[in-house]
Coordinates of C-alpha atoms and ligand atoms in Angstrom, one line a residue:
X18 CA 19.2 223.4 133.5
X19 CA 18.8 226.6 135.3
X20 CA 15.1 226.6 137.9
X21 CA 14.6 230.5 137.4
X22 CA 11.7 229.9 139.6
X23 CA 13.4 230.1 143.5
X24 CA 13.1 234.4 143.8
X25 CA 9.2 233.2 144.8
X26 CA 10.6 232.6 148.5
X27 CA 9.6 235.6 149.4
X28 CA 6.1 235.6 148.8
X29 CA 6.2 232.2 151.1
X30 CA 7.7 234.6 153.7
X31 CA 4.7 237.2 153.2
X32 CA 7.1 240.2 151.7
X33 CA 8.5 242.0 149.2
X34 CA 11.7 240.5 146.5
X35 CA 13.9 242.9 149.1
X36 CA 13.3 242.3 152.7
X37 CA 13.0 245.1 154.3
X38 CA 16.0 246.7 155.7
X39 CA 17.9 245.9 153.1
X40 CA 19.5 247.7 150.1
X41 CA 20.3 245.7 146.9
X42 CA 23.9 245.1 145.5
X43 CA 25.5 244.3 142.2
X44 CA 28.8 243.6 144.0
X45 CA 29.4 240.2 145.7
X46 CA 31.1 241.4 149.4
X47 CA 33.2 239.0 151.0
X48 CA 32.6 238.2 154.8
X49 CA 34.3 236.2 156.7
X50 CA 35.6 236.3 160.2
X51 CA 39.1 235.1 160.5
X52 CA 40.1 235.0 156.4
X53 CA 39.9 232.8 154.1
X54 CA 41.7 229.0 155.7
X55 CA 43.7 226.7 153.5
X56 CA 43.4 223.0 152.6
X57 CA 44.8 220.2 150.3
X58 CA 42.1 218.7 148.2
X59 CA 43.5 215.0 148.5
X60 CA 42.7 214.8 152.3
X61 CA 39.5 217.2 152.1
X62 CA 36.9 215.3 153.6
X63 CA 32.8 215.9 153.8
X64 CA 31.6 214.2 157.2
X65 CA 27.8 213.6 158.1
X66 CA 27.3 212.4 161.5
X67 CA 24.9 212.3 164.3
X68 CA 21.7 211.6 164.7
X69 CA 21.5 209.2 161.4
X70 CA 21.3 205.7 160.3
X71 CA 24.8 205.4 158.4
X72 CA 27.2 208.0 159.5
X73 CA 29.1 208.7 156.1
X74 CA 32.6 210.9 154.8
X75 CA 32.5 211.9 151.2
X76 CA 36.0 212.5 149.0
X77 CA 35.8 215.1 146.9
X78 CA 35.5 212.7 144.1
X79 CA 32.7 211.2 146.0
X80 CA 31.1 214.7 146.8
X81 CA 30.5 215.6 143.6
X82 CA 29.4 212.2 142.1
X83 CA 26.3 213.1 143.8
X84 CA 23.3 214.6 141.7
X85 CA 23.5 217.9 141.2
X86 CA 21.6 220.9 140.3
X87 CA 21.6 224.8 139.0
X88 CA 19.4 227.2 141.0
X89 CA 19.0 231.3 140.9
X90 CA 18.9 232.5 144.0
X91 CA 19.0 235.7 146.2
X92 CA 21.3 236.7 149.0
X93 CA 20.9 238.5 152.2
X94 CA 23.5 239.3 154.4
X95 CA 22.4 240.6 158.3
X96 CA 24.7 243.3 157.7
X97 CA 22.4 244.9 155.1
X98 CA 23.0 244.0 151.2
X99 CA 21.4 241.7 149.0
X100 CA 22.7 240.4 145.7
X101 CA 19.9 238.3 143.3
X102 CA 19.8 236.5 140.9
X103 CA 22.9 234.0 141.8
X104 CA 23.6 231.3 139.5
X105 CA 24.9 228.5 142.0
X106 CA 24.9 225.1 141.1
X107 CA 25.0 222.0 144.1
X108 CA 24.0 219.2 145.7
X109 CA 20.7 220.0 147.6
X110 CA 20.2 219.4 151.4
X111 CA 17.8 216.4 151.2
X112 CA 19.8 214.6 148.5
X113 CA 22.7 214.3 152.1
X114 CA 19.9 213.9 154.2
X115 CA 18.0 210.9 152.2
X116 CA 21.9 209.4 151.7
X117 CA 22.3 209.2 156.0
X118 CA 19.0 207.9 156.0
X119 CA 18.4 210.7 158.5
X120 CA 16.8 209.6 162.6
X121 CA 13.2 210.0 163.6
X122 CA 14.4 211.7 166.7
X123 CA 16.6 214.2 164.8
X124 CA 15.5 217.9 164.8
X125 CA 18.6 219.7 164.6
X126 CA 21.3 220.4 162.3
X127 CA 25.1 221.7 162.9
X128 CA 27.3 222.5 160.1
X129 CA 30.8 223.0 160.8
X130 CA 33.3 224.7 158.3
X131 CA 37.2 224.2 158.3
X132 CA 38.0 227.7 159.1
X133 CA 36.6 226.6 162.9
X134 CA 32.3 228.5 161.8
X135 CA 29.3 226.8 163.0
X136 CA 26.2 227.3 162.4
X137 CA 22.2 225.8 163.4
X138 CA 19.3 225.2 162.1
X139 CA 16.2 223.4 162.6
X140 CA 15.8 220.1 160.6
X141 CA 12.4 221.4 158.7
X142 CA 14.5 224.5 157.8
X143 CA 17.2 222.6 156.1
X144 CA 15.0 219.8 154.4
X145 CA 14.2 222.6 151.2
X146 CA 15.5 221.8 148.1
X147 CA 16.9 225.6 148.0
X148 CA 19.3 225.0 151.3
X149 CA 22.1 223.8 148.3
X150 CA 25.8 222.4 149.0
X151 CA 27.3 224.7 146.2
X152 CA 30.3 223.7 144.1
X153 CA 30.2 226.4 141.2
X154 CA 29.0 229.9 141.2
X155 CA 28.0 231.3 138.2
X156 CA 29.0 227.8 136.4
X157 CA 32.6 228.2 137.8
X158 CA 33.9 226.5 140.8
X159 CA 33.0 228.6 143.9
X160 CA 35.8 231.3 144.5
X161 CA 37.8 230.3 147.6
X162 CA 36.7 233.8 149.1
X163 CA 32.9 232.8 148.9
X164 CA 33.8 229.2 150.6
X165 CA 34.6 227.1 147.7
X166 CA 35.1 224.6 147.0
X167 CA 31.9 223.9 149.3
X168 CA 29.6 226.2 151.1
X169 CA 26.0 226.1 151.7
X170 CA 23.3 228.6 150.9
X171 CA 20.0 229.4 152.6
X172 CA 18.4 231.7 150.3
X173 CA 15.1 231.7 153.2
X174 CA 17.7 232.9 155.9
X175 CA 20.4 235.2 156.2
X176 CA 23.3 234.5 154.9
X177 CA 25.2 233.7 158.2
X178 CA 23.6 230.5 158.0
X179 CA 25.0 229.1 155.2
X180 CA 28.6 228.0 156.2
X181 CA 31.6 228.4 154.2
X182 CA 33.9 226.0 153.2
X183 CA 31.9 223.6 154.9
X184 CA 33.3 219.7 155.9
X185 CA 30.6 218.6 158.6
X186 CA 27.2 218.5 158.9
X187 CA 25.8 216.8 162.4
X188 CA 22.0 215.9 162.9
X189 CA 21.4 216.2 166.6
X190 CA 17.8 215.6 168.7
X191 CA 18.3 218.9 171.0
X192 CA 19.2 222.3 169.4
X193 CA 22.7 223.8 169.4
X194 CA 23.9 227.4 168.6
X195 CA 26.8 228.0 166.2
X196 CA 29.1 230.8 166.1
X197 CA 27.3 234.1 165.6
X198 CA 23.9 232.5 167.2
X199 CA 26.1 232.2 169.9
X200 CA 27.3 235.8 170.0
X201 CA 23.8 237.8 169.7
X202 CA 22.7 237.6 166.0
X203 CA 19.6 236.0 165.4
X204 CA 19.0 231.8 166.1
X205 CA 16.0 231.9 163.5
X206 CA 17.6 234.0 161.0
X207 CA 14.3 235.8 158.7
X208 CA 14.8 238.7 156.6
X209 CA 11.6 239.2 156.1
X210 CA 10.9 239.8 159.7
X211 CA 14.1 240.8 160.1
X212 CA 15.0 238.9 162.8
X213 CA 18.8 240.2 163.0
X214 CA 19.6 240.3 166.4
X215 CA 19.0 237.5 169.2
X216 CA 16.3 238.9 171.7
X217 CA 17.1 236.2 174.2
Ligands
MTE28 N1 32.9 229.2 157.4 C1 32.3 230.5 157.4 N2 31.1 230.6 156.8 C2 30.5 231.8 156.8 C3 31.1 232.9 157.4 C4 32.4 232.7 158.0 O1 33.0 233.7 158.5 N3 33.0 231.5 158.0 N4 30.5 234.1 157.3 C5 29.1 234.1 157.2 C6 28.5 235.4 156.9 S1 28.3 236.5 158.2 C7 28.0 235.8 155.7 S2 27.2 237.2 155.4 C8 28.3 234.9 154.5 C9 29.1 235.7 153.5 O2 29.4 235.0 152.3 P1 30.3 235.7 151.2 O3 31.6 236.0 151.8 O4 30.3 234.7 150.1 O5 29.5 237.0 150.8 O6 29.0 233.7 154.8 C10 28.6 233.1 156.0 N5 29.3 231.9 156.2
MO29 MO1 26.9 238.2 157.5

């Protein structure tokens, strides 16, 4: 089942379908900074660690037992476009969170991807049904290109924050900045206020 519903984000966020700034595409661009990396699918290996009750690695086999579902979402990237309407289908944030049995004291989230990205976010910004582990795009398995077979998606934040061919996620109780927070784009990450560069 498809939730056509999720394109109401941006009236959470106080703006228009298009945040402002940006210029919508039909094309699906490819960014990533050091290529596309390579791995076998019999070691491939999904780690949550950290700040949680039962630190955990998933199989692939055990990755996608998990429940999954279908959403339509849009896509921002910092660098300008924005593609809607994306079928992706995935295992939602909270459904790894509620599996770790995540700390009291946890506020912050890591996720690290196996071509060596990172990227942050606050706890509350992950724990939304929309922030989606995605498997298939379009109900075929995610396109190595777009970081299949697992990325992330965070249709409330630029796209930067959803890490391609993702393997870790870490829950931590002090902040941490990944790989382009690090290097001047934007640790909070809005379109809607477009909050594309860092101003600290
Ligand atoms: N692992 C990883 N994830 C990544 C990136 C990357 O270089 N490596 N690039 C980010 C950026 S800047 C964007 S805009 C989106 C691009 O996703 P796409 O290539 O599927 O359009 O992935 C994000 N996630
Ligand atoms: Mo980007």
């Amino acid at each position: 089942m498809v939730d056509d519903s999720p394109t109401s984000i941006h009236e959470e966020f106080g703006g228009d379908r298009l945040p402002p700034g940006q210029r919508r595409t039909e094309r699906f661009p490819v960014l990533s900074k050091s290529g596309t990396p390579t791995w076998d699918m019999e070691t491939w290996e999904f780690t949550v660690t950290g700040a949680v009750e039962d630190e955990r690695s998933y199989s692939w086999a055990e990755f996608t037992d998990l429940p999954q579902e279908t959403q339509r979402q849009d896509f921002h990237c910092v660098t300008g476009w924005s593609r809607f309407d994306n079928e992706f289908t995935g295992v939602t944030f909270p459904t790894i969170a509620e599996q770790a049995g995540v700390d009291d004291d946890a506020e912050h989230v890591v996720f690290g991807s196996l071509d060596g990205y990172t990227t942050n976010l606050p706890l509350e910004e992950c724990l939304r049904d929309e922030v989606l582990f995605v498997v298939e795009f379009d109900g075929q398995p995610l396109p190595s290109e777009h970081g299949g077979p697992l990325r992330v998606v965070t249709p409330h934040k630029y796209a930067y924050k959803g890490a391609k061919w993702v393997t870790s996620v870490e829950f931590l109780t002090e902040p941490r900045r990944g790989y382009w927070e690090k290097r001047g784009y934007s640790n909070t990450a809005n379109p809607w206020a477009e909050e594309r560069f860092s101003t600290l």
